[in-house]
Amino acid sequence: MAEVSLRNVCKSFGKVQAVKNLTLSCKDREFLALLGPSGCGKTTTLRMIVGLEVSSKGAIYIGDRLVNHLEPQQRDVAMVFETYGLYPHFTVYENMAYPLKIRKVSSEERQKRVRRIARILRIDDVLNRMPRQLSGGQKQRVGLGRALVREPAVTLMDEPISHLDAKLRHEMRGELKRIHRELGNTTIYVTHDQLEAVALADRIAVMRLGELQQLGHPDEIYSQPVNEFVAAFVGAPPINFIDCQVKSDKGRLFLRHDDFIKIPLADQQQERLSKLSLQTNEVRLGIRPQDIDISSHEDRSHCVQASIYITELFGDRLVVTAKIREVRFKIEMSPDLTVRIDQPIWLNFDKSKFHFFDPRTGLRII
Ligand SMILES: Nc1ncnc2c1ncn2[C@@H]1O[C@H](COP(=O)(O)OP(=O)(O)OP(=O)(O)O)[C@@H](O)[C@H]1O
Ligand SMILES: [Mg+2]
């Protein structure tokens, strides 16, 4: 088993800078998700680690070995692609055993390893079938199995379940987590699906335009996003943003949007904001849909008046869009709540969950 470290790694394709100065490490036995939108450099990063692409600059270590100039087969890294690429004329067993055969592993050892991984992946009952006789999920597991039988130090997965249907994807997500727990191999998993990253990973590296934005535990990424991009990319429904001015009334700070929304602040935030000596008093407030509560009447805590604009039911949760003039807030509610369009409501924001960003740079202030 091994740690994977990238130090100041860059990759350009002509004028396109696909990966910019990337420094990150995936610890021994860790499950790290590389998360980001299409084109942010996720696949390129994996391809440099496995050795299918040469980095333009920087160093890549696996364990304490510098691997930049090693051939893929010398790196002890297996990569699982989105398209599983099984050999159609081989049985499942032969497909899985193939990487061992070309490495001259004895037939007895091949059998042992294939059976063990097949059992973990729950495909031990289809070892004699041909790929065409398998479901999508089974093919996926055979592809994964073929990488895992090698017992590589590092496994890289590039959106391995993104094209499965929702039910299978859900099932495979659970399987992947269990497999990682059983085999304990260092895993870097690429996805653009934040739910997948949060569900699976020990830590998440969020990328944008070839650059690392934040590396942290899923909770940390969710509750302390370093900038607006990370705040908006992780969490569903997405976080609400509202531009505000920090104002003072009789020594107490509060937030004001235009002349019609006034949001009180917690004591601790007042203190921290006043210490910041902001260059302007403009801030962008981020507040997640889960951190707003609604009431049908006004009281001390529910003091921002709005009306219901849209309601959307997603099975176990109701997402309400509340409207205050042109400002909209998405709010996640329990589906038992009965609300009707245009009904007047009052909002209570959980002040302890406020995120403050600098509207000029998008960076987190507090
Ligand atoms: N061989 C190549 N030649 C030229 N440009 C490339 C090549 N491979 C990737 N790129 C460019 O590098 C950038 C990063 O691509 P990459 O495939 O790493 O993105 P990604 O994050 O995996 O995206 P997706 O989620 O769509 O798979 C993109 O702008 C892409 O067009
Ligand atoms: Mg990709």
Coordinates of C-alpha atoms and ligand atoms in Angstrom, one line a residue:
M1 CA 0.0 0.0 0.0
A2 CA 1.2 3.5 -0.6
E3 CA 0.6 7.2 -0.5
V4 CA 0.3 9.2 -3.7
S5 CA 1.7 12.7 -3.7
L6 CA 1.6 15.3 -6.4
R7 CA 3.9 18.4 -6.0
N8 CA 3.3 21.4 -8.2
V9 CA 2.1 19.2 -11.1
C10 CA 1.2 21.0 -14.4
K11 CA -0.1 19.7 -17.7
S12 CA -0.6 21.7 -20.8
F13 CA -2.0 20.5 -24.1
G14 CA -0.8 23.2 -26.5
K15 CA -2.3 26.4 -25.1
V16 CA -4.8 24.6 -22.9
Q17 CA -3.5 24.4 -19.3
A18 CA -5.4 21.3 -18.1
V19 CA -3.8 21.1 -14.7
K20 CA -2.2 24.0 -12.9
N21 CA 0.3 23.7 -10.1
L22 CA -1.5 20.9 -8.4
T23 CA -0.2 19.8 -5.0
L24 CA -2.1 17.2 -3.1
S25 CA -1.7 13.8 -1.5
C26 CA -3.8 10.8 -1.0
K27 CA -2.7 9.1 2.1
D28 CA -2.0 5.4 2.4
R29 CA -5.3 3.4 2.3
E30 CA -7.3 6.6 1.9
F31 CA -10.3 7.0 -0.4
L32 CA -9.9 10.4 -2.0
A33 CA -12.4 11.9 -4.4
L34 CA -11.4 14.3 -7.1
L35 CA -14.5 16.4 -7.6
G36 CA -15.2 19.2 -10.1
P37 CA -17.1 20.2 -13.2
S38 CA -16.4 18.9 -16.7
G39 CA -13.1 19.9 -18.1
C40 CA -11.5 20.8 -14.7
G41 CA -8.6 18.4 -15.2
K42 CA -9.7 15.3 -13.2
T43 CA -9.0 12.7 -15.9
T44 CA -5.8 14.3 -16.9
T45 CA -4.6 14.1 -13.2
L46 CA -5.4 10.4 -13.1
R47 CA -3.7 9.8 -16.4
M48 CA -0.5 11.4 -15.1
I49 CA -0.6 9.3 -11.9
V50 CA -1.0 6.0 -13.9
G51 CA 1.5 7.1 -16.5
L52 CA -0.6 7.5 -19.6
E53 CA 0.3 11.1 -19.7
V54 CA 3.5 12.8 -19.0
S55 CA 3.3 15.9 -16.7
S56 CA 4.7 19.1 -18.1
K57 CA 6.1 20.1 -14.7
G58 CA 6.2 18.9 -11.1
A59 CA 6.8 15.7 -9.3
I60 CA 4.6 12.6 -8.7
Y61 CA 5.5 10.2 -5.9
I62 CA 4.0 6.8 -5.1
G63 CA 5.2 5.9 -1.7
D64 CA 8.6 7.4 -1.6
R65 CA 9.3 6.7 -5.3
L66 CA 9.4 9.5 -7.8
V67 CA 7.4 7.9 -10.7
N68 CA 7.4 10.7 -13.3
H69 CA 9.5 8.8 -15.8
L70 CA 8.4 5.3 -15.0
E71 CA 6.4 3.3 -17.5
P72 CA 2.7 2.6 -16.4
Q73 CA 3.5 -1.1 -15.7
Q74 CA 6.3 -0.1 -13.3
R75 CA 4.1 2.1 -11.2
D76 CA 1.9 -0.5 -9.4
V77 CA -1.3 1.5 -10.2
A78 CA -4.5 0.1 -11.7
M79 CA -7.0 2.4 -13.4
V80 CA -10.7 1.6 -13.8
F81 CA -12.4 3.5 -16.7
E82 CA -16.0 4.5 -17.2
T83 CA -16.2 2.1 -20.2
Y84 CA -15.2 -1.2 -18.7
G85 CA -13.5 -2.5 -21.9
L86 CA -14.0 -6.2 -21.3
Y87 CA -12.8 -8.7 -23.9
P88 CA -16.0 -10.0 -25.5
H89 CA -14.7 -13.5 -26.3
F90 CA -13.3 -14.2 -22.8
T91 CA -15.5 -15.4 -20.0
V92 CA -15.7 -13.3 -16.8
Y93 CA -13.1 -15.5 -15.2
E94 CA -10.7 -15.1 -18.1
N95 CA -11.3 -11.4 -18.2
M96 CA -10.4 -11.0 -14.6
A97 CA -7.5 -13.4 -14.7
Y98 CA -5.9 -11.8 -17.8
P99 CA -3.8 -9.1 -16.1
L100 CA -2.3 -11.8 -13.8
K101 CA -1.6 -14.1 -16.8
I102 CA 0.4 -11.5 -18.6
R103 CA 2.3 -10.9 -15.4
K104 CA 3.1 -14.6 -15.3
V105 CA 1.3 -15.3 -12.0
S106 CA 0.8 -19.1 -11.5
S107 CA -2.5 -20.5 -12.5
E108 CA -3.2 -21.6 -8.9
E109 CA -2.5 -18.1 -7.6
R110 CA -4.7 -16.6 -10.4
Q111 CA -7.6 -18.8 -9.3
K112 CA -7.2 -17.9 -5.7
R113 CA -7.1 -14.1 -6.4
V114 CA -9.9 -14.1 -8.9
R115 CA -12.2 -16.1 -6.6
R116 CA -11.5 -13.9 -3.7
I117 CA -12.2 -10.6 -5.5
A118 CA -15.2 -12.1 -7.3
R119 CA -16.6 -13.1 -3.9
I120 CA -16.1 -9.6 -2.6
L121 CA -17.7 -8.1 -5.7
R122 CA -20.5 -10.6 -5.6
I123 CA -19.9 -11.9 -9.1
D124 CA -18.6 -15.3 -8.1
D125 CA -21.8 -16.9 -9.6
V126 CA -21.2 -15.5 -13.1
L127 CA -17.5 -16.4 -13.6
N128 CA -18.3 -18.7 -16.5
R129 CA -20.5 -16.3 -18.4
M130 CA -19.6 -14.2 -21.4
P131 CA -19.7 -10.3 -21.0
R132 CA -22.7 -10.1 -23.2
Q133 CA -24.7 -12.2 -20.7
L134 CA -24.2 -9.6 -17.9
S135 CA -26.1 -6.6 -16.7
G136 CA -24.5 -3.2 -16.8
G137 CA -23.7 -3.3 -13.1
Q138 CA -22.2 -6.8 -13.3
K139 CA -20.0 -5.7 -16.3
Q140 CA -18.9 -2.7 -14.1
R141 CA -17.9 -5.0 -11.3
V142 CA -16.0 -7.3 -13.6
G143 CA -14.1 -4.2 -14.9
L144 CA -13.4 -3.3 -11.3
G145 CA -12.4 -6.8 -10.4
R146 CA -9.9 -7.0 -13.3
A147 CA -8.1 -4.0 -11.8
L148 CA -8.3 -5.3 -8.2
V149 CA -7.0 -8.8 -8.8
R150 CA -3.6 -7.3 -9.5
E151 CA -3.6 -6.1 -5.8
P152 CA -2.2 -2.8 -6.9
A153 CA -0.8 -0.4 -4.4
V154 CA -3.1 2.3 -5.8
T155 CA -6.4 2.1 -7.6
L156 CA -7.6 5.0 -9.7
M157 CA -11.2 5.2 -10.8
D158 CA -12.5 7.6 -13.4
E159 CA -16.3 8.1 -13.0
P160 CA -16.7 4.3 -12.8
I161 CA -20.4 4.3 -12.2
S162 CA -21.6 7.5 -13.9
H163 CA -23.4 5.8 -16.8
L164 CA -25.4 3.3 -14.7
D165 CA -29.0 3.9 -14.0
A166 CA -29.9 5.6 -10.7
K167 CA -30.7 2.4 -8.8
L168 CA -27.6 0.5 -9.9
R169 CA -25.5 3.6 -9.2
H170 CA -26.8 3.7 -5.7
E171 CA -26.1 0.0 -5.2
M172 CA -22.6 0.2 -6.7
R173 CA -21.8 3.3 -4.5
G174 CA -22.4 1.2 -1.4
E175 CA -20.4 -1.7 -2.9
L176 CA -17.4 0.5 -3.6
K177 CA -17.4 1.7 -0.1
R178 CA -17.5 -1.8 1.3
I179 CA -14.8 -3.1 -1.2
H180 CA -12.5 -0.3 -0.1
R181 CA -13.1 -1.1 3.5
E182 CA -12.3 -4.8 2.9
L183 CA -9.3 -4.3 0.6
G184 CA -8.0 -1.1 2.1
N185 CA -6.2 0.0 -1.0
T186 CA -5.3 3.6 -1.6
T187 CA -8.0 4.9 -4.0
I188 CA -8.4 8.1 -6.0
Y189 CA -11.9 8.4 -7.4
V190 CA -12.9 10.9 -10.0
T191 CA -16.4 12.2 -10.1
H192 CA -18.4 15.3 -11.0
D193 CA -21.2 14.2 -8.7
Q194 CA -20.9 15.8 -5.3
L195 CA -23.3 13.4 -3.7
E196 CA -21.1 10.5 -4.8
A197 CA -18.0 12.2 -3.4
V198 CA -19.6 13.0 -0.1
A199 CA -21.0 9.5 0.3
L200 CA -17.8 7.7 -0.6
A201 CA -14.7 9.7 0.2
D202 CA -12.6 10.1 3.3
R203 CA -11.5 13.4 1.9
I204 CA -12.5 15.4 -1.2
A205 CA -10.3 17.5 -3.5
V206 CA -12.4 20.1 -5.3
M207 CA -10.9 21.3 -8.6
R208 CA -11.9 24.1 -10.9
L209 CA -10.2 25.0 -14.2
G210 CA -7.2 22.8 -13.5
E211 CA -6.7 24.2 -10.0
L212 CA -7.2 22.7 -6.6
Q213 CA -9.7 24.8 -4.7
Q214 CA -10.0 22.9 -1.4
L215 CA -8.9 19.6 0.1
G216 CA -10.7 18.3 3.1
H217 CA -13.1 16.0 4.9
P218 CA -16.6 16.0 3.3
D219 CA -18.0 17.8 6.4
E220 CA -15.3 20.5 6.2
I221 CA -16.0 21.1 2.5
Y222 CA -19.7 21.4 3.3
S223 CA -19.5 23.5 6.4
Q224 CA -16.3 25.6 5.7
P225 CA -16.1 26.1 2.0
V226 CA -13.1 28.3 1.2
N227 CA -14.8 30.1 -1.6
E228 CA -18.1 30.6 -3.4
F229 CA -17.3 28.1 -6.0
V230 CA -16.9 25.3 -3.5
A231 CA -19.9 26.5 -1.5
A232 CA -22.1 26.3 -4.6
F233 CA -20.6 23.1 -6.0
V234 CA -21.2 21.0 -2.9
G235 CA -24.7 20.7 -1.4
A236 CA -28.1 20.1 -2.9
P237 CA -30.2 22.1 -3.4
P238 CA -27.4 24.6 -3.9
I239 CA -26.6 27.2 -1.3
N240 CA -28.4 30.6 -1.5
F241 CA -26.3 33.8 -2.0
I242 CA -27.5 37.3 -1.2
D243 CA -25.4 40.4 -1.5
C244 CA -25.6 42.5 1.7
Q245 CA -24.2 45.5 3.4
V246 CA -23.0 45.3 7.0
K247 CA -24.8 48.1 8.9
S248 CA -24.7 49.2 12.4
D249 CA -27.6 50.2 14.6
K250 CA -27.0 51.4 18.2
G251 CA -23.7 49.5 18.2
R252 CA -25.1 46.3 16.9
L253 CA -24.2 45.0 13.4
F254 CA -26.8 43.6 11.1
L255 CA -27.0 42.7 7.3
R256 CA -29.1 44.7 5.0
H257 CA -30.1 43.9 1.4
D258 CA -31.3 47.0 -0.4
D259 CA -33.9 48.6 1.8
F260 CA -36.2 45.6 2.3
I261 CA -34.3 42.7 3.9
K262 CA -32.7 43.1 7.3
I263 CA -30.9 40.1 8.8
P264 CA -29.7 40.0 12.4
L265 CA -26.3 38.6 13.2
A266 CA -25.2 36.4 16.1
D267 CA -23.0 38.0 18.7
Q268 CA -19.9 36.1 17.6
Q269 CA -20.3 37.2 14.0
Q270 CA -20.7 40.8 15.1
E271 CA -17.5 40.5 16.9
R272 CA -15.6 38.8 14.1
L273 CA -17.0 41.1 11.4
S274 CA -16.2 44.3 13.3
K275 CA -12.6 43.0 13.8
L276 CA -12.1 42.4 10.1
S277 CA -12.0 46.1 9.2
L278 CA -13.4 45.3 5.8
Q279 CA -12.4 47.6 3.0
T280 CA -16.0 48.0 2.0
N281 CA -19.1 47.0 4.0
E282 CA -20.2 44.7 1.2
V283 CA -20.5 41.0 1.9
R284 CA -22.1 38.1 0.1
L285 CA -24.0 36.0 2.5
G286 CA -24.3 32.2 1.8
I287 CA -27.0 30.3 3.5
R288 CA -27.9 26.7 2.8
P289 CA -31.5 25.6 2.1
Q290 CA -31.2 23.3 5.1
D291 CA -30.4 26.2 7.4
I292 CA -33.6 28.2 6.8
D293 CA -36.8 27.6 8.7
I294 CA -40.2 29.0 7.8
S295 CA -43.3 29.9 9.9
S296 CA -46.7 30.9 8.9
H297 CA -46.7 33.8 11.4
E298 CA -44.2 36.4 12.6
D299 CA -42.4 36.0 15.9
R300 CA -39.1 37.1 17.4
S301 CA -37.0 34.6 15.4
H302 CA -39.1 34.5 12.2
C303 CA -38.7 38.1 11.3
V304 CA -38.0 38.2 7.5
Q305 CA -41.3 38.3 5.6
A306 CA -41.5 36.4 2.2
S307 CA -44.1 34.6 0.1
I308 CA -44.1 31.1 -1.3
Y309 CA -43.1 31.2 -5.0
I310 CA -42.6 27.5 -5.9
T311 CA -42.9 24.2 -4.0
E312 CA -41.2 21.0 -5.3
L313 CA -41.5 17.6 -3.7
F314 CA -38.5 15.3 -4.0
G315 CA -39.7 12.1 -2.3
D316 CA -38.6 12.6 1.3
R317 CA -38.1 16.4 1.1
L318 CA -39.9 19.4 0.1
V319 CA -38.0 22.3 -1.5
V320 CA -39.7 25.6 -1.2
T321 CA -38.6 28.7 -3.1
A322 CA -39.5 31.8 -1.1
K323 CA -39.6 35.2 -2.7
I324 CA -39.0 38.6 -1.3
R325 CA -39.5 41.0 -4.2
E326 CA -36.8 39.9 -6.7
V327 CA -34.8 37.9 -4.1
R328 CA -35.3 34.1 -4.0
F329 CA -34.3 31.6 -1.3
K330 CA -34.5 27.9 -1.6
I331 CA -35.5 26.2 1.6
E332 CA -35.5 22.5 2.4
M333 CA -38.5 21.4 4.5
S334 CA -40.1 18.3 5.8
P335 CA -42.7 17.0 3.2
D336 CA -45.4 16.9 5.9
L337 CA -45.6 20.7 5.8
T338 CA -48.6 22.1 3.9
V339 CA -47.8 25.3 2.2
R340 CA -49.5 27.0 -0.8
I341 CA -48.2 29.2 -3.5
D342 CA -48.3 33.0 -2.7
Q343 CA -48.9 32.3 1.0
P344 CA -47.2 34.8 3.2
I345 CA -44.5 33.3 5.4
W346 CA -41.7 34.4 7.8
L347 CA -38.2 33.1 7.6
N348 CA -35.7 32.3 10.3
F349 CA -32.1 31.9 9.3
D350 CA -29.8 29.7 11.4
K351 CA -27.2 32.4 12.1
S352 CA -24.6 29.9 13.2
K353 CA -24.6 28.5 9.7
F354 CA -24.0 31.7 7.8
H355 CA -21.1 31.8 5.3
F356 CA -19.6 35.2 4.5
F357 CA -17.8 35.8 1.2
D358 CA -16.0 38.7 -0.3
P359 CA -18.1 39.6 -3.4
R360 CA -15.0 40.9 -5.2
T361 CA -12.9 37.8 -4.9
G362 CA -15.4 35.1 -4.0
L363 CA -13.2 34.1 -1.0
R364 CA -14.5 33.2 2.4
I365 CA -14.3 36.0 4.9
I366 CA -15.5 34.2 8.0
Ligands
LIG1 N1 -5.3 15.1 -25.3 C1 -5.8 16.4 -25.1 N2 -5.5 17.4 -26.0 C2 -5.9 18.6 -25.8 N3 -6.6 19.0 -24.8 C3 -7.0 18.1 -23.9 C4 -6.6 16.7 -24.0 N4 -7.0 16.0 -22.9 C5 -7.7 16.9 -22.2 N5 -7.7 18.2 -22.7 C6 -8.3 19.4 -22.2 O1 -7.8 19.5 -20.8 C7 -8.9 20.0 -20.0 C8 -9.1 19.0 -18.9 O2 -9.6 17.8 -19.4 P1 -10.0 16.5 -18.5 O3 -10.3 15.4 -19.4 O4 -8.9 16.3 -17.6 O5 -11.2 17.1 -17.7 P2 -12.2 16.3 -16.7 O6 -12.2 17.1 -15.5 O7 -11.9 14.9 -16.7 O8 -13.6 16.5 -17.5 P3 -14.9 15.5 -17.6 O9 -15.7 15.6 -16.3 O10 -15.7 16.1 -18.7 O11 -14.4 14.1 -17.9 C9 -10.1 20.2 -20.9 O12 -10.1 21.5 -21.2 C10 -9.8 19.3 -22.1 O13 -10.4 19.8 -23.2
MG2 MG -12.9 13.1 -17.3

